[in-house]
C-alpha atoms as a printed R data frame, in Angstrom:
    type eleno elety resid chain resno      x      y      z
1   ATOM     1    CA   SER     A     1 44.481 24.965  7.157
2   ATOM     2    CA   ILE     A     2 48.210 24.624  7.764
3   ATOM     3    CA   GLU     A     3 48.661 28.420  7.883
4   ATOM     4    CA   MET     A     4 45.944 28.797 10.509
5   ATOM     5    CA   ASP     A     5 47.390 25.951 12.604
6   ATOM     6    CA   LEU     A     6 50.775 27.668 12.534
7   ATOM     7    CA   LEU     A     7 49.150 30.964 13.533
8   ATOM     8    CA   HIS     A     8 47.383 29.218 16.413
9   ATOM     9    CA   SER     A     9 50.511 27.362 17.556
10  ATOM    10    CA   ASN     A    10 52.510 30.604 17.562
11  ATOM    11    CA   GLY     A    11 49.688 32.175 19.538
12  ATOM    12    CA   VAL     A    12 49.878 29.370 22.084
13  ATOM    13    CA   LEU     A    13 53.619 30.069 22.528
14  ATOM    14    CA   ILE     A    14 52.789 33.727 23.209
15  ATOM    15    CA   ILE     A    15 50.120 32.731 25.744
16  ATOM    16    CA   GLN     A    16 52.541 30.395 27.524
17  ATOM    17    CA   HIS     A    17 55.134 33.174 27.612
18  ATOM    18    CA   LEU     A    18 52.618 35.623 29.078
19  ATOM    19    CA   GLN     A    19 51.344 33.171 31.681
20  ATOM    20    CA   ARG     A    20 54.904 32.383 32.739
21  ATOM    21    CA   ASP     A    21 56.392 35.889 32.815
22  ATOM    22    CA   TYR     A    22 53.324 37.960 33.758
23  ATOM    23    CA   ARG     A    23 52.277 35.924 36.777
24  ATOM    24    CA   ALA     A    24 52.956 38.869 39.097
25  ATOM    25    CA   TYR     A    25 50.507 40.997 37.072
26  ATOM    26    CA   GLN     A    26 47.703 38.420 37.078
27  ATOM    27    CA   ASP     A    27 45.283 40.529 39.126
28  ATOM    28    CA   PHE     A    28 45.926 43.593 36.964
29  ATOM    29    CA   LEU     A    29 45.431 41.649 33.730
30  ATOM    30    CA   ASN     A    30 42.213 40.090 35.030
31  ATOM    31    CA   PHE     A    31 41.069 43.599 35.967
32  ATOM    32    CA   MET     A    32 41.861 44.905 32.472
33  ATOM    33    CA   SER     A    33 39.853 42.042 31.002
34  ATOM    34    CA   HIS     A    34 36.892 43.261 33.064
35  ATOM    35    CA   VAL     A    35 37.569 46.839 31.886
36  ATOM    36    CA   GLY     A    36 37.132 45.632 28.314
37  ATOM    37    CA   ASP     A    37 33.866 43.859 29.108
38  ATOM    38    CA   PRO     A    38 31.208 45.305 26.747
39  ATOM    39    CA   ARG     A    39 28.686 45.298 29.602
40  ATOM    40    CA   ASN     A    40 30.615 48.137 31.275
41  ATOM    41    CA   ILE     A    41 29.575 50.360 28.379
42  ATOM    42    CA   PHE     A    42 25.962 50.333 29.541
43  ATOM    43    CA   SER     A    43 26.596 50.429 33.301
44  ATOM    44    CA   ILE     A    44 29.537 52.866 33.585
45  ATOM    45    CA   TYR     A    45 30.622 54.732 30.436
46  ATOM    46    CA   PHE     A    46 27.158 55.515 29.080
47  ATOM    47    CA   PRO     A    47 25.687 57.013 32.323
48  ATOM    48    CA   LEU     A    48 28.705 59.287 32.660
49  ATOM    49    CA   TRP     A    49 28.762 60.548 29.102
50  ATOM    50    CA   PHE     A    50 25.036 60.844 28.481
51  ATOM    51    CA   GLN     A    51 24.592 63.313 31.325
52  ATOM    52    CA   LEU     A    52 27.637 65.302 30.193
53  ATOM    53    CA   ASN     A    53 26.832 65.227 26.479
54  ATOM    54    CA   GLN     A    54 23.700 63.543 25.170
55  ATOM    55    CA   VAL     A    55 25.058 63.404 21.612
56  ATOM    56    CA   VAL     A    56 28.125 61.436 22.722
57  ATOM    57    CA   GLY     A    57 26.088 59.184 25.024
58  ATOM    58    CA   THR     A    58 23.629 58.332 22.256
59  ATOM    59    CA   LYS     A    59 26.439 57.644 19.796
60  ATOM    60    CA   MET     A    60 28.132 55.404 22.371
61  ATOM    61    CA   ILE     A    61 25.130 53.076 22.623
62  ATOM    62    CA   TRP     A    62 24.719 52.886 18.851
63  ATOM    63    CA   VAL     A    63 28.415 52.151 18.342
64  ATOM    64    CA   ALA     A    64 28.424 49.522 21.085
65  ATOM    65    CA   VAL     A    65 25.295 47.752 19.814
66  ATOM    66    CA   ILE     A    66 26.130 47.797 16.105
67  ATOM    67    CA   GLY     A    67 29.763 46.945 16.828
68  ATOM    68    CA   ASP     A    68 28.800 43.947 18.952
69  ATOM    69    CA   TRP     A    69 26.289 42.848 16.298
70  ATOM    70    CA   PHE     A    70 29.009 42.891 13.641
71  ATOM    71    CA   ASN     A    71 31.243 41.047 16.081
72  ATOM    72    CA   LEU     A    72 28.635 38.287 16.329
73  ATOM    73    CA   ILE     A    73 28.298 38.001 12.545
74  ATOM    74    CA   PHE     A    74 32.088 37.939 12.107
75  ATOM    75    CA   LYS     A    75 32.393 35.254 14.784
76  ATOM    76    CA   TRP     A    76 29.863 33.100 12.931
77  ATOM    77    CA   ILE     A    77 31.658 33.628  9.611
78  ATOM    78    CA   LEU     A    78 35.258 33.178 10.772
79  ATOM    79    CA   PHE     A    79 34.734 30.120 13.022
80  ATOM    80    CA   GLY     A    80 37.586 31.228 15.296
81  ATOM    81    CA   HIS     A    81 38.778 28.781 17.949
82  ATOM    82    CA   ARG     A    82 39.708 29.785 21.469
83  ATOM    83    CA   PRO     A    83 43.119 28.730 22.844
84  ATOM    84    CA   TYR     A    84 41.843 26.853 25.898
85  ATOM    85    CA   TRP     A    85 39.997 24.297 23.786
86  ATOM    86    CA   TRP     A    86 42.093 24.414 20.600
87  ATOM    87    CA   VAL     A    87 45.189 23.018 22.340
88  ATOM    88    CA   GLN     A    88 43.109 20.040 23.517
89  ATOM    89    CA   GLU     A    89 41.821 19.087 20.075
90  ATOM    90    CA   THR     A    90 44.492 20.014 17.550
91  ATOM    91    CA   MET     A    91 46.632 17.311 15.978
92  ATOM    92    CA   ILE     A    92 49.521 19.652 15.284
93  ATOM    93    CA   TYR     A    93 51.488 18.591 18.345
94  ATOM    94    CA   PRO     A    94 53.354 15.243 18.137
95  ATOM    95    CA   ASN     A    95 52.761 12.355 20.531
96  ATOM    96    CA   GLN     A    96 49.711 14.016 22.070
97  ATOM    97    CA   SER     A    97 52.032 16.431 23.930
98  ATOM    98    CA   SER     A    98 49.701 19.390 23.832
99  ATOM    99    CA   PRO     A    99 50.766 22.512 25.793
100 ATOM   100    CA   CYS     A   100 49.189 23.189 29.166
101 ATOM   101    CA   LEU     A   101 47.410 26.532 29.321
102 ATOM   102    CA   GLU     A   102 46.152 27.806 32.656
103 ATOM   103    CA   GLN     A   103 42.475 28.731 32.846
104 ATOM   104    CA   PHE     A   104 40.756 31.335 34.990
105 ATOM   105    CA   PRO     A   105 37.126 31.971 36.050
106 ATOM   106    CA   ILE     A   106 36.716 34.378 33.101
107 ATOM   107    CA   THR     A   107 38.426 32.116 30.541
108 ATOM   108    CA   CYS     A   108 35.549 29.872 29.526
109 ATOM   109    CA   GLU     A   109 33.648 32.043 27.065
110 ATOM   110    CA   THR     A   110 31.335 29.927 24.930
111 ATOM   111    CA   GLY     A   111 31.193 31.849 21.647
112 ATOM   112    CA   PRO     A   112 33.714 31.638 18.780
113 ATOM   113    CA   GLY     A   113 36.927 33.551 19.356
114 ATOM   114    CA   SER     A   114 37.480 35.762 16.305
115 ATOM   115    CA   PRO     A   115 37.356 38.716 16.503
116 ATOM   116    CA   SER     A   116 37.604 39.481 20.213
117 ATOM   117    CA   GLY     A   117 34.398 41.082 21.485
118 ATOM   118    CA   HIS     A   118 36.157 42.659 24.467
119 ATOM   119    CA   ALA     A   119 38.845 44.241 22.290
120 ATOM   120    CA   MET     A   120 36.289 45.397 19.717
121 ATOM   121    CA   GLY     A   121 33.900 46.837 22.301
122 ATOM   122    CA   SER     A   122 36.683 48.563 24.209
123 ATOM   123    CA   SER     A   123 38.277 50.140 21.130
124 ATOM   124    CA   CYS     A   124 35.033 51.421 19.600
125 ATOM   125    CA   VAL     A   125 33.766 53.014 22.828
126 ATOM   126    CA   TRP     A   126 37.101 54.521 23.869
127 ATOM   127    CA   TYR     A   127 37.463 55.853 20.320
128 ATOM   128    CA   VAL     A   128 34.130 57.656 20.742
129 ATOM   129    CA   MET     A   129 35.189 59.049 24.124
130 ATOM   130    CA   VAL     A   130 38.593 60.279 22.934
131 ATOM   131    CA   THR     A   131 37.253 61.936 19.779
132 ATOM   132    CA   ALA     A   132 34.469 63.542 21.821
133 ATOM   133    CA   ALA     A   133 36.955 64.977 24.324
134 ATOM   134    CA   LEU     A   134 39.201 66.272 21.528
135 ATOM   135    CA   SER     A   135 36.261 67.928 19.767
136 ATOM   136    CA   TYR     A   136 36.192 70.487 22.592
137 ATOM   137    CA   THR     A   137 39.877 71.420 22.232
138 ATOM   138    CA   VAL     A   138 40.009 71.546 18.426
139 ATOM   139    CA   ARG     A   139 38.058 74.844 18.479
140 ATOM   140    CA   TRP     A   140 40.823 76.670 20.347
141 ATOM   141    CA   LYS     A   141 42.465 79.208 18.030
142 ATOM   142    CA   ASP     A   142 45.300 81.087 19.809
143 ATOM   143    CA   LYS     A   143 48.832 79.682 19.776
144 ATOM   144    CA   SER     A   144 48.948 78.569 23.417
145 ATOM   145    CA   ALA     A   145 45.594 76.814 23.000
146 ATOM   146    CA   VAL     A   146 46.803 75.052 19.832
147 ATOM   147    CA   THR     A   147 49.849 73.778 21.725
148 ATOM   148    CA   LEU     A   148 47.591 72.606 24.554
149 ATOM   149    CA   HIS     A   149 45.356 70.847 22.017
150 ATOM   150    CA   ARG     A   150 48.337 68.987 20.576
151 ATOM   151    CA   LEU     A   151 49.489 67.930 24.029
152 ATOM   152    CA   THR     A   152 45.952 66.835 24.883
153 ATOM   153    CA   TRP     A   153 45.707 64.937 21.584
154 ATOM   154    CA   SER     A   154 48.958 63.084 22.298
155 ATOM   155    CA   PHE     A   155 47.962 62.349 25.886
156 ATOM   156    CA   LEU     A   156 44.460 61.032 25.119
157 ATOM   157    CA   TRP     A   157 45.523 58.847 22.195
158 ATOM   158    CA   SER     A   158 48.386 57.485 24.306
159 ATOM   159    CA   ILE     A   159 45.851 56.567 27.001
160 ATOM   160    CA   PHE     A   160 43.660 55.009 24.311
161 ATOM   161    CA   TRP     A   161 46.401 52.725 23.028
162 ATOM   162    CA   ILE     A   162 47.658 51.848 26.522
163 ATOM   163    CA   ILE     A   163 44.149 50.692 27.437
164 ATOM   164    CA   GLN     A   164 43.668 48.742 24.186
165 ATOM   165    CA   ILE     A   165 47.052 47.024 24.481
166 ATOM   166    CA   SER     A   166 46.356 46.172 28.133
167 ATOM   167    CA   VAL     A   167 42.933 44.727 27.267
168 ATOM   168    CA   CYS     A   168 44.450 42.706 24.416
169 ATOM   169    CA   ILE     A   169 47.262 41.320 26.587
170 ATOM   170    CA   SER     A   170 44.776 40.414 29.313
171 ATOM   171    CA   ARG     A   171 42.521 38.504 26.893
172 ATOM   172    CA   VAL     A   172 45.513 36.591 25.542
173 ATOM   173    CA   PHE     A   173 46.883 35.996 29.053
174 ATOM   174    CA   ILE     A   174 43.715 34.246 30.258
175 ATOM   175    CA   ALA     A   175 43.815 31.965 27.151
176 ATOM   176    CA   THR     A   176 40.453 33.056 25.821
177 ATOM   177    CA   HIS     A   177 41.864 34.636 22.613
178 ATOM   178    CA   PHE     A   178 44.779 34.265 20.235
179 ATOM   179    CA   PRO     A   179 46.830 37.436 19.528
180 ATOM   180    CA   HIS     A   180 45.512 37.873 15.974
181 ATOM   181    CA   GLN     A   181 41.925 37.775 17.288
182 ATOM   182    CA   VAL     A   182 42.402 40.710 19.660
183 ATOM   183    CA   VAL     A   183 44.258 42.755 17.023
184 ATOM   184    CA   LEU     A   184 41.409 42.171 14.565
185 ATOM   185    CA   GLY     A   185 38.912 43.176 17.276
186 ATOM   186    CA   VAL     A   186 40.674 46.482 18.003
187 ATOM   187    CA   PHE     A   187 40.782 47.640 14.399
188 ATOM   188    CA   ALA     A   188 37.246 46.436 13.655
189 ATOM   189    CA   GLY     A   189 36.004 48.455 16.638
190 ATOM   190    CA   ILE     A   190 37.818 51.585 15.466
191 ATOM   191    CA   LEU     A   191 36.297 51.177 11.993
192 ATOM   192    CA   VAL     A   192 32.757 50.919 13.384
193 ATOM   193    CA   ALA     A   193 33.283 53.971 15.617
194 ATOM   194    CA   GLU     A   194 34.699 56.016 12.731
195 ATOM   195    CA   VAL     A   195 31.656 55.220 10.576
196 ATOM   196    CA   PHE     A   196 29.352 56.565 13.296
197 ATOM   197    CA   GLU     A   197 31.416 59.770 13.469
198 ATOM   198    CA   HIS     A   198 29.784 60.527 10.110
199 ATOM   199    CA   THR     A   199 26.265 59.282 10.880
200 ATOM   200    CA   PRO     A   200 24.393 62.210 12.508
201 ATOM   201    CA   ALA     A   201 20.964 60.696 11.749
202 ATOM   202    CA   ILE     A   202 21.088 58.609 14.931
203 ATOM   203    CA   GLN     A   203 20.679 61.765 17.016
204 ATOM   204    CA   THR     A   204 17.210 62.441 15.615
205 ATOM   205    CA   ALA     A   205 16.007 58.847 15.270
206 ATOM   206    CA   SER     A   206 12.389 58.266 16.263
207 ATOM   207    CA   LEU     A   207 11.151 55.380 18.366
208 ATOM   208    CA   ARG     A   208  9.877 53.812 15.172
209 ATOM   209    CA   MET     A   209 13.388 53.938 13.688
210 ATOM   210    CA   TYR     A   210 14.816 52.324 16.831
211 ATOM   211    CA   MET     A   211 12.259 49.527 16.594
212 ATOM   212    CA   LYS     A   212 12.923 49.018 12.870
213 ATOM   213    CA   THR     A   213 16.662 48.823 13.522
214 ATOM   214    CA   ASN     A   214 16.137 46.344 16.338
215 ATOM   215    CA   LEU     A   215 13.892 44.212 14.177
216 ATOM   216    CA   PHE     A   216 16.361 44.227 11.278
217 ATOM   217    CA   LEU     A   217 19.312 43.257 13.495
218 ATOM   218    CA   PHE     A   218 17.353 40.423 15.104
219 ATOM   219    CA   ILE     A   219 15.830 39.051 11.885
220 ATOM   220    CA   PHE     A   220 19.148 39.191 10.013
221 ATOM   221    CA   ALA     A   221 21.060 37.407 12.790
222 ATOM   222    CA   LEU     A   222 18.341 34.791 13.318
223 ATOM   223    CA   GLY     A   223 17.889 34.301  9.568
224 ATOM   224    CA   PHE     A   224 21.637 33.899  9.103
225 ATOM   225    CA   TYR     A   225 21.714 31.310 11.886
226 ATOM   226    CA   LEU     A   226 18.711 29.344 10.575
227 ATOM   227    CA   SER     A   227 19.897 29.468  6.950
228 ATOM   228    CA   LEU     A   228 23.228 27.898  7.826
229 ATOM   229    CA   LYS     A   229 21.515 25.413 10.113
230 ATOM   230    CA   LEU     A   230 19.477 24.221  7.106
231 ATOM   231    CA   LEU     A   231 22.824 23.631  5.379
232 ATOM   232    CA   ASP     A   232 23.816 21.501  8.371
233 ATOM   233    CA   ILE     A   233 26.237 24.141  9.689
234 ATOM   234    CA   ASP     A   234 25.807 24.633 13.426
235 ATOM   235    CA   LEU     A   235 26.815 28.168 14.409
236 ATOM   236    CA   LEU     A   236 26.665 27.175 18.076
237 ATOM   237    CA   TRP     A   237 29.465 24.635 17.577
238 ATOM   238    CA   SER     A   238 31.651 26.434 20.116
239 ATOM   239    CA   VAL     A   239 29.297 25.908 23.082
240 ATOM   240    CA   PRO     A   240 29.870 22.135 23.478
241 ATOM   241    CA   LYS     A   241 33.626 22.678 23.039
242 ATOM   242    CA   ALA     A   242 33.603 25.207 25.872
243 ATOM   243    CA   LYS     A   243 31.624 22.870 28.123
244 ATOM   244    CA   LYS     A   244 33.935 19.957 27.308
245 ATOM   245    CA   TRP     A   245 37.283 21.650 27.874
246 ATOM   246    CA   CYS     A   246 36.560 24.242 30.558
247 ATOM   247    CA   ALA     A   247 38.529 23.320 33.690
248 ATOM   248    CA   ASN     A   248 35.597 24.154 35.973
249 ATOM   249    CA   PRO     A   249 31.942 23.664 34.898
250 ATOM   250    CA   ASP     A   250 30.931 26.542 37.193
251 ATOM   251    CA   TRP     A   251 32.863 28.925 34.946
252 ATOM   252    CA   ILE     A   252 30.523 28.257 32.028
253 ATOM   253    CA   ASN     A   253 27.993 31.078 31.845
254 ATOM   254    CA   ILE     A   254 24.995 31.290 29.506
255 ATOM   255    CA   ASP     A   255 25.579 35.050 29.474
256 ATOM   256    CA   THR     A   256 28.583 34.517 27.162
257 ATOM   257    CA   THR     A   257 26.664 32.614 24.466
258 ATOM   258    CA   PRO     A   258 26.206 34.352 21.079
259 ATOM   259    CA   PHE     A   259 22.446 34.885 21.409
260 ATOM   260    CA   ALA     A   260 22.789 36.242 24.949
261 ATOM   261    CA   GLY     A   261 24.960 39.081 23.666
262 ATOM   262    CA   LEU     A   262 22.552 39.757 20.795
263 ATOM   263    CA   VAL     A   263 19.538 39.965 23.106
264 ATOM   264    CA   ARG     A   264 21.421 42.159 25.572
265 ATOM   265    CA   ASN     A   265 22.369 44.655 22.873
266 ATOM   266    CA   LEU     A   266 18.923 44.761 21.284
267 ATOM   267    CA   GLY     A   267 17.446 45.449 24.701
268 ATOM   268    CA   ALA     A   268 19.863 48.331 25.302
269 ATOM   269    CA   LEU     A   269 19.101 49.942 21.947
270 ATOM   270    CA   PHE     A   270 15.348 49.597 22.496
271 ATOM   271    CA   GLY     A   271 15.657 51.100 25.988
272 ATOM   272    CA   LEU     A   272 17.609 54.065 24.615
273 ATOM   273    CA   GLY     A   273 14.994 54.713 21.919
274 ATOM   274    CA   LEU     A   274 12.166 54.416 24.421
275 ATOM   275    CA   GLY     A   275 13.867 56.792 26.828
276 ATOM   276    CA   ILE     A   276 14.873 59.482 24.332
277 ATOM   277    CA   ASN     A   277 11.394 59.597 22.841
278 ATOM   278    CA   SER     A   278  9.599 59.690 26.204
279 ATOM   279    CA   GLU     A   279  7.869 62.658 27.833
280 ATOM   280    CA   MET     A   280 10.028 62.209 30.940
281 ATOM   281    CA   PHE     A   281 13.181 62.816 28.889
282 ATOM   282    CA   ILE     A   282 11.734 65.900 27.184
283 ATOM   283    CA   THR     A   283 10.511 67.334 30.496
284 ATOM   284    CA   SER     A   284 13.757 66.798 32.392
285 ATOM   285    CA   CYS     A   285 16.684 66.736 29.949
286 ATOM   286    CA   LYS     A   286 15.257 69.413 27.653
287 ATOM   287    CA   GLY     A   287 13.969 71.669 30.432
288 ATOM   288    CA   LYS     A   288 15.597 74.581 32.256
289 ATOM   289    CA   ASN     A   289 17.290 72.344 34.837
290 ATOM   290    CA   SER     A   290 19.203 70.420 32.170
291 ATOM   291    CA   CYS     A   291 21.819 73.195 31.860
292 ATOM   292    CA   LYS     A   292 22.613 73.221 35.574
293 ATOM   293    CA   ILE     A   293 25.808 71.506 36.716
294 ATOM   294    CA   SER     A   294 24.070 70.338 39.903
295 ATOM   295    CA   PHE     A   295 21.380 68.593 37.835
296 ATOM   296    CA   ARG     A   296 23.943 66.715 35.767
297 ATOM   297    CA   ILE     A   297 26.053 65.692 38.767
298 ATOM   298    CA   LEU     A   298 22.994 64.391 40.596
299 ATOM   299    CA   CYS     A   299 21.899 62.474 37.482
300 ATOM   300    CA   ILE     A   300 25.340 60.898 37.095
301 ATOM   301    CA   ALA     A   301 25.537 59.864 40.743
302 ATOM   302    CA   ALA     A   302 21.968 58.541 40.851
303 ATOM   303    CA   SER     A   303 22.347 56.710 37.529
304 ATOM   304    CA   LEU     A   304 25.579 54.973 38.526
305 ATOM   305    CA   ALA     A   305 24.168 54.011 41.920
306 ATOM   306    CA   THR     A   306 20.912 52.708 40.425
307 ATOM   307    CA   LEU     A   307 22.658 50.695 37.709
308 ATOM   308    CA   GLN     A   308 24.877 49.010 40.275
309 ATOM   309    CA   LEU     A   309 21.690 47.725 41.902
310 ATOM   310    CA   TYR     A   310 20.838 46.000 38.614
311 ATOM   311    CA   ASN     A   311 23.908 43.819 39.147
312 ATOM   312    CA   PHE     A   312 22.161 42.254 42.119
313 ATOM   313    CA   VAL     A   313 19.248 41.194 39.914
314 ATOM   314    CA   LYS     A   314 20.100 37.627 38.969
315 ATOM   315    CA   ILE     A   315 18.254 36.258 35.961
316 ATOM   316    CA   PRO     A   316 17.284 32.564 36.225
317 ATOM   317    CA   THR     A   317 19.201 30.400 33.764
318 ATOM   318    CA   HIS     A   318 17.326 27.101 34.021
319 ATOM   319    CA   THR     A   319 15.082 28.010 31.056
320 ATOM   320    CA   GLU     A   320 17.009 29.414 28.095
321 ATOM   321    CA   TYR     A   321 14.117 31.293 26.444
322 ATOM   322    CA   LEU     A   322 13.042 32.831 29.749
323 ATOM   323    CA   PHE     A   323 16.641 33.945 30.298
324 ATOM   324    CA   TYR     A   324 16.703 35.711 26.928
325 ATOM   325    CA   ILE     A   325 13.378 37.494 27.562
326 ATOM   326    CA   LEU     A   326 14.385 38.687 31.029
327 ATOM   327    CA   SER     A   327 17.845 39.646 29.777
328 ATOM   328    CA   PHE     A   328 16.238 41.814 27.093
329 ATOM   329    CA   CYS     A   329 14.021 43.514 29.693
330 ATOM   330    CA   LYS     A   330 16.905 44.108 32.089
331 ATOM   331    CA   SER     A   331 19.104 45.522 29.310
332 ATOM   332    CA   ALA     A   332 16.296 47.819 28.129
333 ATOM   333    CA   ALA     A   333 15.726 49.063 31.680
334 ATOM   334    CA   MET     A   334 19.321 50.290 32.070
335 ATOM   335    CA   PRO     A   335 19.424 53.038 29.387
336 ATOM   336    CA   LEU     A   336 15.772 53.856 30.109
337 ATOM   337    CA   THR     A   337 16.783 54.513 33.722
338 ATOM   338    CA   VAL     A   338 19.703 56.734 32.709
339 ATOM   339    CA   VAL     A   339 17.855 58.651 29.977
340 ATOM   340    CA   ALA     A   340 14.386 59.124 31.448
341 ATOM   341    CA   LEU     A   341 13.658 57.772 34.931
342 ATOM   342    CA   VAL     A   342 16.585 59.202 36.902
343 ATOM   343    CA   PRO     A   343 16.619 62.655 35.207
344 ATOM   344    CA   TYR     A   344 12.858 62.971 35.685
345 ATOM   345    CA   CYS     A   345 13.123 62.098 39.397
346 ATOM   346    CA   VAL     A   346 16.018 64.547 39.869
347 ATOM   347    CA   HIS     A   347 14.113 67.222 37.951
348 ATOM   348    CA   SER     A   348 11.018 66.707 40.110
349 ATOM   349    CA   LEU     A   349 13.106 66.806 43.287
350 ATOM   350    CA   MET     A   350 14.828 70.040 42.275
351 ATOM   351    CA   ARG     A   351 11.539 71.660 41.272
352 ATOM   352    CA   THR     A   352  9.969 70.698 44.616
353 ATOM   353    CA   THR     A   353 12.973 72.091 46.480
354 ATOM   354    CA   GLU     A   354 12.811 75.380 44.522
355 ATOM   355    CA   LYS     A   355  9.109 75.768 45.318
356 ATOM   356    CA   LYS     A   356  9.774 75.282 49.045
357 ATOM   357    CA   LEU     A   357 12.573 77.876 48.984
358 ATOM   358    CA   ASN     A   358 10.324 80.363 47.233
């Protein structure tokens, strides 16, 4: 529509302005784009919070998975273009004088652009972290503590918005999103996180419930895709556009396709359910060692170190279906490692050490 073309063209002007005036901050903006990467939720934020507070850690995975699932559905419904290919195909500019937008190695995402997955993932997870931190201070009753709570509230929410604004600017700067797409992503993420603030049932979900949820999310997404395909609507329309207009073919990554994100999230949710309902989790995280600070610190350190090793595991991309299967397994292994394997190993090590000292 004309209104959408005007919105896109104004967005292009903003991107050009950012790329011209924020050149000195390029490394910082690229870093902030990585900070907003939803994959950091599983490899950094979740291991830290789960060992500190299992309720918050569990909620974080649910919010991240359901939020990213909604992001996928919204992307398929809204058919949002990305700036780096839109400027090449639009007819809004006269005499074929389309603007030149610089691309970067992280620009060429292959899924639709609206709403921004990075902005949505970042806002929903940081919302969970901020509200969790404030839940400890809200119980303070005396006057000095109330003042400290207010200062803490102001400080944490200021940090929240600084991070969200930085992530949004970075995604616009690298020409992978228009401004309205990142704004929509931020508020959609906050909405998802707020809903889960009032959904305590996830804390007592059985493995069967995890599997049912996984199955529903997969069947709904696949059914939605196939239904529209029968109507001759290709929901993967953005992939050939990305391949055509990306400045460097090596920057195209199958890991950014819509189904890759879906499989990754389903794997993470399944791994969390498997871990929480395992005997290893009950033995270690519900035992006497679970209250010890040393146990939690060791679990955090071991979890972060172990998950970084997963980054060295490269999944073959030559066969798409094999990639999805292995991606699911790898994603399931990460929360399973944090929830069950690492705590059980630390628990066993501490118990062995205590026996030797006695």
